[in-house]
Amino acid sequence: NDVEVPTTSRSMGNGKELHVDLLDTMLAGIPYKLQLQVRSGGLTLNGERWRLQTRPADGGPTTNTNDGGEPSFHLVRTISLALTAGHAPPGASVDVEIVVDSGDARPEQVFLFAPPEFRFPEGSCLRNKPGPESKILSCRRLNDERIAELQLVGFVVI
């Protein structure tokens, strides 16, 4: 269960610091979650460091810190997708070839969202069983028949 603590916040004007004042006392032994909205850098990995410090309300010396030890986090990487399908009448089963270029991303799952009026078959959505060199382990329709999950071999370029 999340505990909501009233806060006020102010930016220090340099775009690098945000001060958040908790308006209630933090209690020992209770985990607190602080969610912030930030604008990321322009790269998928920006090399930033995240620092967290706590101070008493009177502005006294730091009582806790992580010393800026939280490393950068990876932003979402772009992957490309190419689809090829033959002609078929409405309502027919259609083979669709999908090529995913993950670039430097290493996805383990890819979710495919079919357009309106299309749906994935029950069971496996692969036409043939993956071969020994395939990077795809499985494909299955989720509860929503327009969404399929491709399970991939971990940490490989597909």
Backbone as a ProteinNet text record, in pm:
[ID]
protein_1_A
[PRIMARY]
NDVEVPTTSRSMGNGKELHVDLLDTMLAGIPYKLQLQVRSGGLTLNGERWRLQTRPADGGPTTNTNDGGEPSFHLVRTISLALTAGHAPPGASVDVEIVVDSGDARPEQVFLFAPPEFRFPEGSCLRNKPGPESKILSCRRLNDERIAELQLVGFVVI
[TERTIARY]
83.1	0	87.1	59.2	134.2	79.7	171.3	134.3	153.8	49.4	62.3	99.5	206.6	252.4	239.3	171.2	159.7	298.4	316.7	446.7	429.9	538.7	553.8	685.5	701.2	827.7	864.3	994.9	1044.1	1169.9	1180.9	1300.3	1400.4	1527.4	1630.6	1669.9	1598.8	1621.9	1734.5	1819.3	1928.9	1892	1770.5	1726.4	1790.4	1868.8	1939.9	1898.3	1826.5	1787.4	1639.1	1578.3	1439.3	1434.7	1380.5	1365.9	1220.4	1196.6	1062.2	1055.4	961.5	940.8	824.5	850.8	745.1	677	546.3	472.9	429.9	460.5	439.6	573.3	585.3	707.7	718.4	838.1	863.2	888.5	828.9	844.5	945.5	1026.3	1127.4	1060.2	1124.6	1076.9	963.9	924	817.8	879.1	864.2	917.7	832.5	898.3	830.7	869.7	775.9	801.1	780.7	880.1	872.9	868.8	761.4	749.5	762.8	849.9	875.9	860.2	819.8	819.3	937.5	1024.8	1144	1153.2	1228.6	1257	1392.4	1395.9	1518.5	1616.2	1737.6	1837	1803	1881.6	1851.8	1899.4	1971.6	2024.9	1950.9	1965.7	1904	1979	2105.1	2184.8	2258.7	2224.3	2275.3	2385.9	2418.2	2528.1	2498.6	2372	2337.7	2353.6	2363.9	2367.7	2251.6	2187.5	2073.2	2113	2090.1	2126.3	1999.3	1994.2	1883.4	1942.6	1892.9	1935.9	1813.4	1820.7	1715.8	1778.3	1701	1742.4	1625.8	1653.7	1544.3	1474	1352.3	1272.5	1339.4	1424.7	1490.3	1608.5	1634.1	1743.9	1878.6	1881.4	2007	2083.7	2190.9	2276.6	2203.7	2256.1	2200.5	2192	2077	2060	2076.7	2051.3	2067.7	2105	2182.3	2216.9	2256.4	2241.5	2293.9	2424.4	2473	2598.3	2602.7	2488.8	2485	2518.6	2497.9	2537.9	2439.1	2324.4	2228	2265.5	2292.3	2339.3	2228.4	2270.3	2180.5	2086.4	1969.7	1879.4	1860.2	1834.2	1817.5	1678.4	1671.8	1544	1498	1375.8	1320.2	1398.7	1439.3	1510.4	1411.2	1443	1356.6	1389.6	1286	1303.3	1218.4	1258.8	1180.6	1108.9	999.4	913.5	872.1	885.9	841.2	743.3	632.3	529.2	508	490.2	458	344.3	241.7	129.4	78.7	30.3	-28.1	-171.6	-234.2	-374.2	-464.6	-574	-670.1	-806.5	-911.2	-1046	-1074.6	-1173.4	-1209.6	-1245.1	-1202.2	-1233.5	-1145.3	-1050.3	-963.9	-843.2	-782.8	-655.3	-546	-456.8	-352.1	-217.3	-118.7	18.1	81.1	137.4	204.9	348.4	441	583	620.8	680.2	719.6	870.5	934.2	1078.5	1098.4	1163.5	1191.7	1341.8	1378.8	1519.4	1530.2	1590.6	1594.9	1712.7	1797.5	1912.2	1994.2	2025.7	2105	2018.5	1886.7	1797.6	1806.7	1773.8	1777.5	1643.5	1537	1405.6	1395.8	1320.1	1288.4	1143.5	1063.8	924	891.4	807.4	753.7	602.8	528	383	336.3	257.2	202.7	55.9	18.9	-118.4	-177.9	-273.3	-335.9	-429.3	-446.4	-540.6	-684.5	-774.9	-916.7	-963.7	-1051.6	-1110.4	-1016.4	-891.9	-799	-787	-753.3	-731.8	-631.5	-564.5	-469.2	-543	-497	-563.3	-536.2	-620.8	-596.2	-472.7	-409.1	-288	-171.4	-81.5	36.5	-2.1	56.9	30.2	142	233.3	336.7	284.4	312.7	266	342.3	473.9	559.3	631.8	672.7	750.6	885.5	933.8	1063.4	1175.9	1269.1	1385	1491.2	1600.3	1704.4	1778.1	1778.8	1847.7	1754.6	1627.3	1529.3	1553.6	1531.9	1539.1	1402.7	1300.7	1165.1	1140.7	1102.8	1072.8	926.9	838.1	696.2	619	494.6	402.5	266.1	203.2	71.9	-19.9	-145.7	-247.8	-276.9	-292.9	-329.7	-481.4	-532.3	-677.7	-749.7	-688.4	-742.6	-696.5	-789.1	-752	-678.9	-665.2	-589.9	-446	-405.7	-270.2	-202.2	-81	-1.4	133.3	186.5	316.4	416.9	524	636.2	736.5	774	876.4	1006.7	1109.3	1236.3	1347.1	1449	1569.2	1630.6	1667.1	1716	1848.1	1860.4	1983.9	2052	1973.4	2029	1968.4	2034.6	1979	1892.8	1768	1677.9	1669.5
-118.5	0	124.3	213.5	337.9	436.9	508.5	613.6	745.6	827.3	958.6	1060.3	1133.5	1237.8	1369.4	1467.8	1596.5	1658.8	1722.6	1780.5	1918	1991.6	2109.6	2089.3	2149.4	2134.2	2265.3	2279.6	2397.8	2359.7	2410.8	2391.1	2498.5	2464	2559.9	2650.5	2639.5	2730.9	2690.3	2597.7	2555.3	2430.8	2380.8	2262.5	2134.9	2141.5	2024.2	1982.5	2067.2	2034.8	2059	1970.7	1986.4	1958	2048.9	2029.5	1997.7	1889.5	1848.3	1852.5	1928.8	1937.5	1847.6	1751.3	1665.4	1740.6	1749.9	1827.6	1743.8	1615.4	1527.7	1462.5	1413.5	1347	1209.5	1174.1	1039	949.5	831.7	738.3	630.9	590.6	487	354.4	277.2	143.9	139.2	252.9	256.2	299.4	218.5	261.1	374.2	470.4	582	581	616.5	622.5	766.5	820.6	955.9	945	993.1	989	1129.7	1145.5	1275.3	1264.9	1371.9	1378.1	1464.1	1409.5	1481.3	1477.7	1568.9	1565.8	1497.3	1394.3	1316.1	1385.5	1334.8	1379.4	1326.2	1363.1	1326.9	1190	1118.9	987.3	879.5	753.9	645.7	621.2	657.6	649.1	781.1	861.9	998.6	1016	912.2	920	1005.3	1031.6	1114	1033.6	1102.3	1041.3	1098.4	1017.8	1060.2	1066.8	1182	1203.6	1226.4	1165.4	1183.6	1219.6	1326.4	1366.8	1400.2	1373.7	1419.9	1515.9	1615.6	1716.2	1742.7	1788	1825.8	1951.7	1973.4	2087.1	2220.8	2229.2	2356.9	2386.8	2298.9	2322.3	2279.3	2205.5	2158.5	2066.9	2006.9	1923	1798.4	1744.5	1624	1511.7	1445.2	1331.6	1197.8	1193.2	1071.3	1113.1	1029	1055.6	925.1	921.8	809.7	850.3	971.4	1024.8	1023.8	1039.9	1042.7	908.7	802.5	669.6	599.8	660.1	595.4	624.2	520.5	540.4	580.3	612.7	645.7	529.2	558.7	451.2	459.4	345.3	337.1	383.9	473.1	516.8	417.2	431.6	341.7	357.1	245.5	247.1	223.4	275.5	258.7	127	51.1	-67.4	-47.2	-108.2	-93.2	-224.8	-210.8	-323.8	-313.4	-422.3	-427	-543.7	-519.7	-621.4	-646.5	-771.8	-809.3	-910.9	-889.4	-983.4	-993.2	-1110.8	-1129.4	-1079	-1084.4	-1042.9	-1155.7	-1119.7	-1219.4	-1152.8	-1229.4	-1173.2	-1142.7	-1057.5	-1026	-1152.5	-1158.6	-1271	-1392.4	-1389.3	-1505.2	-1502.9	-1620.2	-1628.1	-1578.7	-1497.2	-1436.2	-1460.4	-1503.2	-1512.7	-1374.7	-1330.2	-1201.1	-1226.2	-1174.8	-1184.6	-1056.9	-1074.9	-961.3	-965.3	-852.2	-840.2	-731	-767.3	-673.9	-647.1	-519.1	-480	-408.3	-473.4	-417.9	-323.9	-305.9	-216.6	-261.2	-168.4	-206.1	-243.8	-249.4	-296.1	-448	-502.3	-647.4	-695.4	-685.8	-724.6	-874.5	-911.8	-1051.7	-1080.7	-973.6	-987.1	-875.3	-906.5	-807	-828.9	-722.1	-730.6	-673.6	-751.3	-710.2	-673.2	-556.1	-508	-506.6	-593.2	-602.1	-482.8	-440.9	-331.2	-374.2	-275.5	-310.6	-408.2	-497.3	-599.3	-716.4	-712.1	-824.3	-891.1	-1018.9	-1089.4	-1202.2	-1238.2	-1348.4	-1478.3	-1591.2	-1718.7	-1764.5	-1854.1	-1913.5	-2001.2	-2022.7	-2104.5	-2026.1	-2095.3	-2030.2	-1947.4	-1830.2	-1749.3	-1764.4	-1859.6	-1888.3	-1995	-1976.2	-2074.9	-2205.8	-2193.9	-2311.9	-2306.4	-2421.8	-2428	-2360.4	-2277.2	-2210.9	-2312.7	-2285.4	-2371.8	-2346.1	-2425.9	-2413.6	-2278.9	-2211.1	-2081.9	-1963.5	-1990.3	-1883.2	-1808.5	-1680	-1596.5	-1588.1	-1645	-1645.4	-1779.8	-1774.3	-1896.7	-1935.6	-1835.5	-1865.7	-1739.3	-1758.7	-1648.5	-1695.8	-1618.2	-1658.6	-1538	-1563.8	-1460.3	-1439.5	-1314.6	-1284.2	-1285	-1249.3	-1250	-1161.5	-1049.7	-964.1	-1025.1	-1070	-1141.8	-1055.7	-925.7	-837.3	-818	-883.1	-866.3	-1002.4	-1008.3	-1130.5	-1097.7	-1194.4	-1178.8	-1271.9	-1213.9	-1292.9	-1306.6	-1427.4	-1451.6	-1477.1	-1399.7	-1406.2	-1464.5	-1515.8	-1559.4	-1434.4	-1441.4	-1323.6	-1270.8	-1139.9	-1066.5	-1104.1	-1110.7	-1133.5	-1033.3	-1008.6	-923.7	-1011.7	-970	-1052	-993.8
0	0	0	-91	-97.7	4.2	68	160.9	90.1	85	22.3	128.2	100.7	190.5	115.9	172.2	103.9	83.2	-31.8	-64.6	-127.3	-126.8	-211.3	-283.7	-399.4	-471.5	-537.9	-562.2	-631.6	-707.4	-827.1	-908.4	-871.4	-877.5	-840.9	-957.6	-1070.6	-1181.9	-1274.6	-1233.6	-1320	-1399.9	-1381.7	-1455.2	-1405.8	-1298.6	-1249.9	-1109.9	-1039.1	-902	-882.7	-808	-768.2	-619.5	-542.9	-399.4	-370.8	-298.8	-260.9	-109.2	-56.3	88.2	125.9	215.8	267.4	380.7	375.6	474.3	594.6	593.1	708.3	741.6	862.9	907.7	842.9	796.6	746.7	866.9	866.7	977.2	940.7	1036.5	1014.5	981.9	895.1	861.5	760.8	706.8	605.9	473.5	368.4	237.9	178.8	119.6	53.7	-93.2	-177.8	-322.1	-366.7	-434.6	-487.2	-638.8	-701	-845.9	-900.1	-998.8	-1059.5	-1210	-1270.7	-1416.1	-1456.5	-1540.2	-1583.9	-1735.6	-1791.5	-1934.8	-1950.5	-2032.6	-2048.4	-2141.5	-2141.1	-2237.1	-2375.1	-2474.3	-2612.6	-2655.5	-2570	-2605.3	-2527.9	-2569.8	-2493.9	-2363.7	-2357.4	-2235.7	-2222.9	-2121.8	-2110.4	-2007.9	-1932	-1836.8	-1714.3	-1685.9	-1570.2	-1441.1	-1329.8	-1197.4	-1116.5	-1037.4	-957.8	-811.3	-750.9	-610.9	-529.8	-413.1	-321.6	-186.3	-126.5	6.7	89.1	217.8	308.3	408.4	444.2	542.4	635.9	757.1	845.9	794.9	841.4	796.1	821.9	925.3	956.1	865.4	763.7	669.9	722.2	830.7	889.7	795.3	844.8	759	707.8	599.9	538.2	640.2	643.4	734.5	663.6	533.4	453	311.5	242.6	103.2	34.8	-96.1	-173.5	-242.2	-214.2	-269.6	-422	-483.3	-629.9	-691.1	-616.9	-662.8	-752.6	-778	-866.9	-1011.5	-1087.9	-1225.3	-1320.7	-1439	-1548.8	-1574.7	-1629.4	-1669.7	-1820.4	-1880.3	-2025.3	-2063.6	-2158.6	-2212	-2316.7	-2360.2	-2461.3	-2591.5	-2646.9	-2774	-2887.3	-3002.9	-3118.8	-3187.9	-3220.7	-3304.4	-3428.5	-3537.7	-3660.3	-3691.2	-3759.7	-3791.2	-3936.6	-4011.3	-4151	-4164.6	-4230.1	-4250.3	-4398.4	-4434.1	-4570.9	-4565.6	-4645.5	-4649.9	-4793.2	-4826.9	-4958.9	-4960.8	-5077.2	-5090.9	-5044.2	-4980.5	-4933.1	-4922.5	-4938.1	-4923.1	-4776	-4749.4	-4610.6	-4532.2	-4408.1	-4320.9	-4338.7	-4432	-4457.3	-4364.3	-4346.6	-4274.9	-4367.6	-4315.9	-4397.2	-4330.7	-4408.4	-4357.2	-4365.4	-4255	-4248.8	-4208.9	-4289	-4253.8	-4179.7	-4064	-3979.5	-3961.6	-3990.3	-3968.8	-3864.9	-3754.1	-3645.6	-3645.2	-3653.3	-3639.2	-3505.3	-3408.3	-3273.8	-3250.9	-3351.2	-3333.1	-3214.5	-3123.1	-3006.3	-2886.6	-2904.4	-2797.9	-2789.9	-2676.8	-2658	-2601.7	-2682.2	-2629.7	-2606.2	-2507.2	-2481.8	-2516.8	-2528.6	-2568.3	-2666.4	-2762.4	-2853.9	-2855.2	-2832.5	-2838.1	-2970.3	-3043.4	-3171.8	-3152.5	-3201.1	-3190.7	-3330.8	-3355	-3486.6	-3507.1	-3631.9	-3659.3	-3628.7	-3619	-3598	-3706.1	-3668.2	-3755.9	-3784	-3736	-3750.1	-3613.8	-3612.8	-3486.7	-3509.3	-3402.4	-3407.5	-3376.4	-3433.7	-3406.6	-3262.7	-3213.1	-3082.1	-3090.3	-2975.6	-2972.8	-3029.5	-3095.5	-3152.8	-3274.6	-3285.4	-3404.5	-3506.9	-3484.8	-3583.6	-3679.3	-3807	-3905.5	-3890.5	-3870.8	-3856.5	-3722.6	-3674.3	-3551.1	-3575.5	-3481	-3500.9	-3513.8	-3605.1	-3624.1	-3518.5	-3521.8	-3419.5	-3422.6	-3536.6	-3548.8	-3521.5	-3500.1	-3481.8	-3351.5	-3355	-3234.3	-3166.5	-3231.8	-3176.9	-3109	-2981.1	-2908.6	-2923.7	-2919.6	-2929.1	-2964.5	-3005.3	-3030.7	-2983.9	-2897.8	-2849.1	-2840.5	-2869.8	-2857.7	-2710.1	-2670.6	-2533	-2519.5	-2402.2	-2381.4	-2481.4	-2518.2	-2623.5	-2755.7	-2839.4	-2962.5	-3065.3	-3037.7	-3127.7	-3081.9	-2972.5	-2920.2	-2913.3	-2968	-2961.8	-2898.9	-2826.6	-2761.4	-2827.9	-2880	-2930.2	-2817.2	-2783.3	-2682	-2756.1	-2723.6	-2795.2	-2710.3	-2775.3	-2705.5	-2642.4	-2515.9	-2443.6	-2492.9	-2494.5	-2520.1	-2651.3	-2758	-2890.4	-2986.9	-3095.5	-3199.9	-3288.1	-3307.8	-3390.3	-3530.9
[MASK]
++++++++++++++++++++++++++++++++++++++++++++++++++++++++++++++++++++++++++++++++++++++++++++++++++++++++++++++++++++++++++++++++++++++++++++++++++++++++++++++

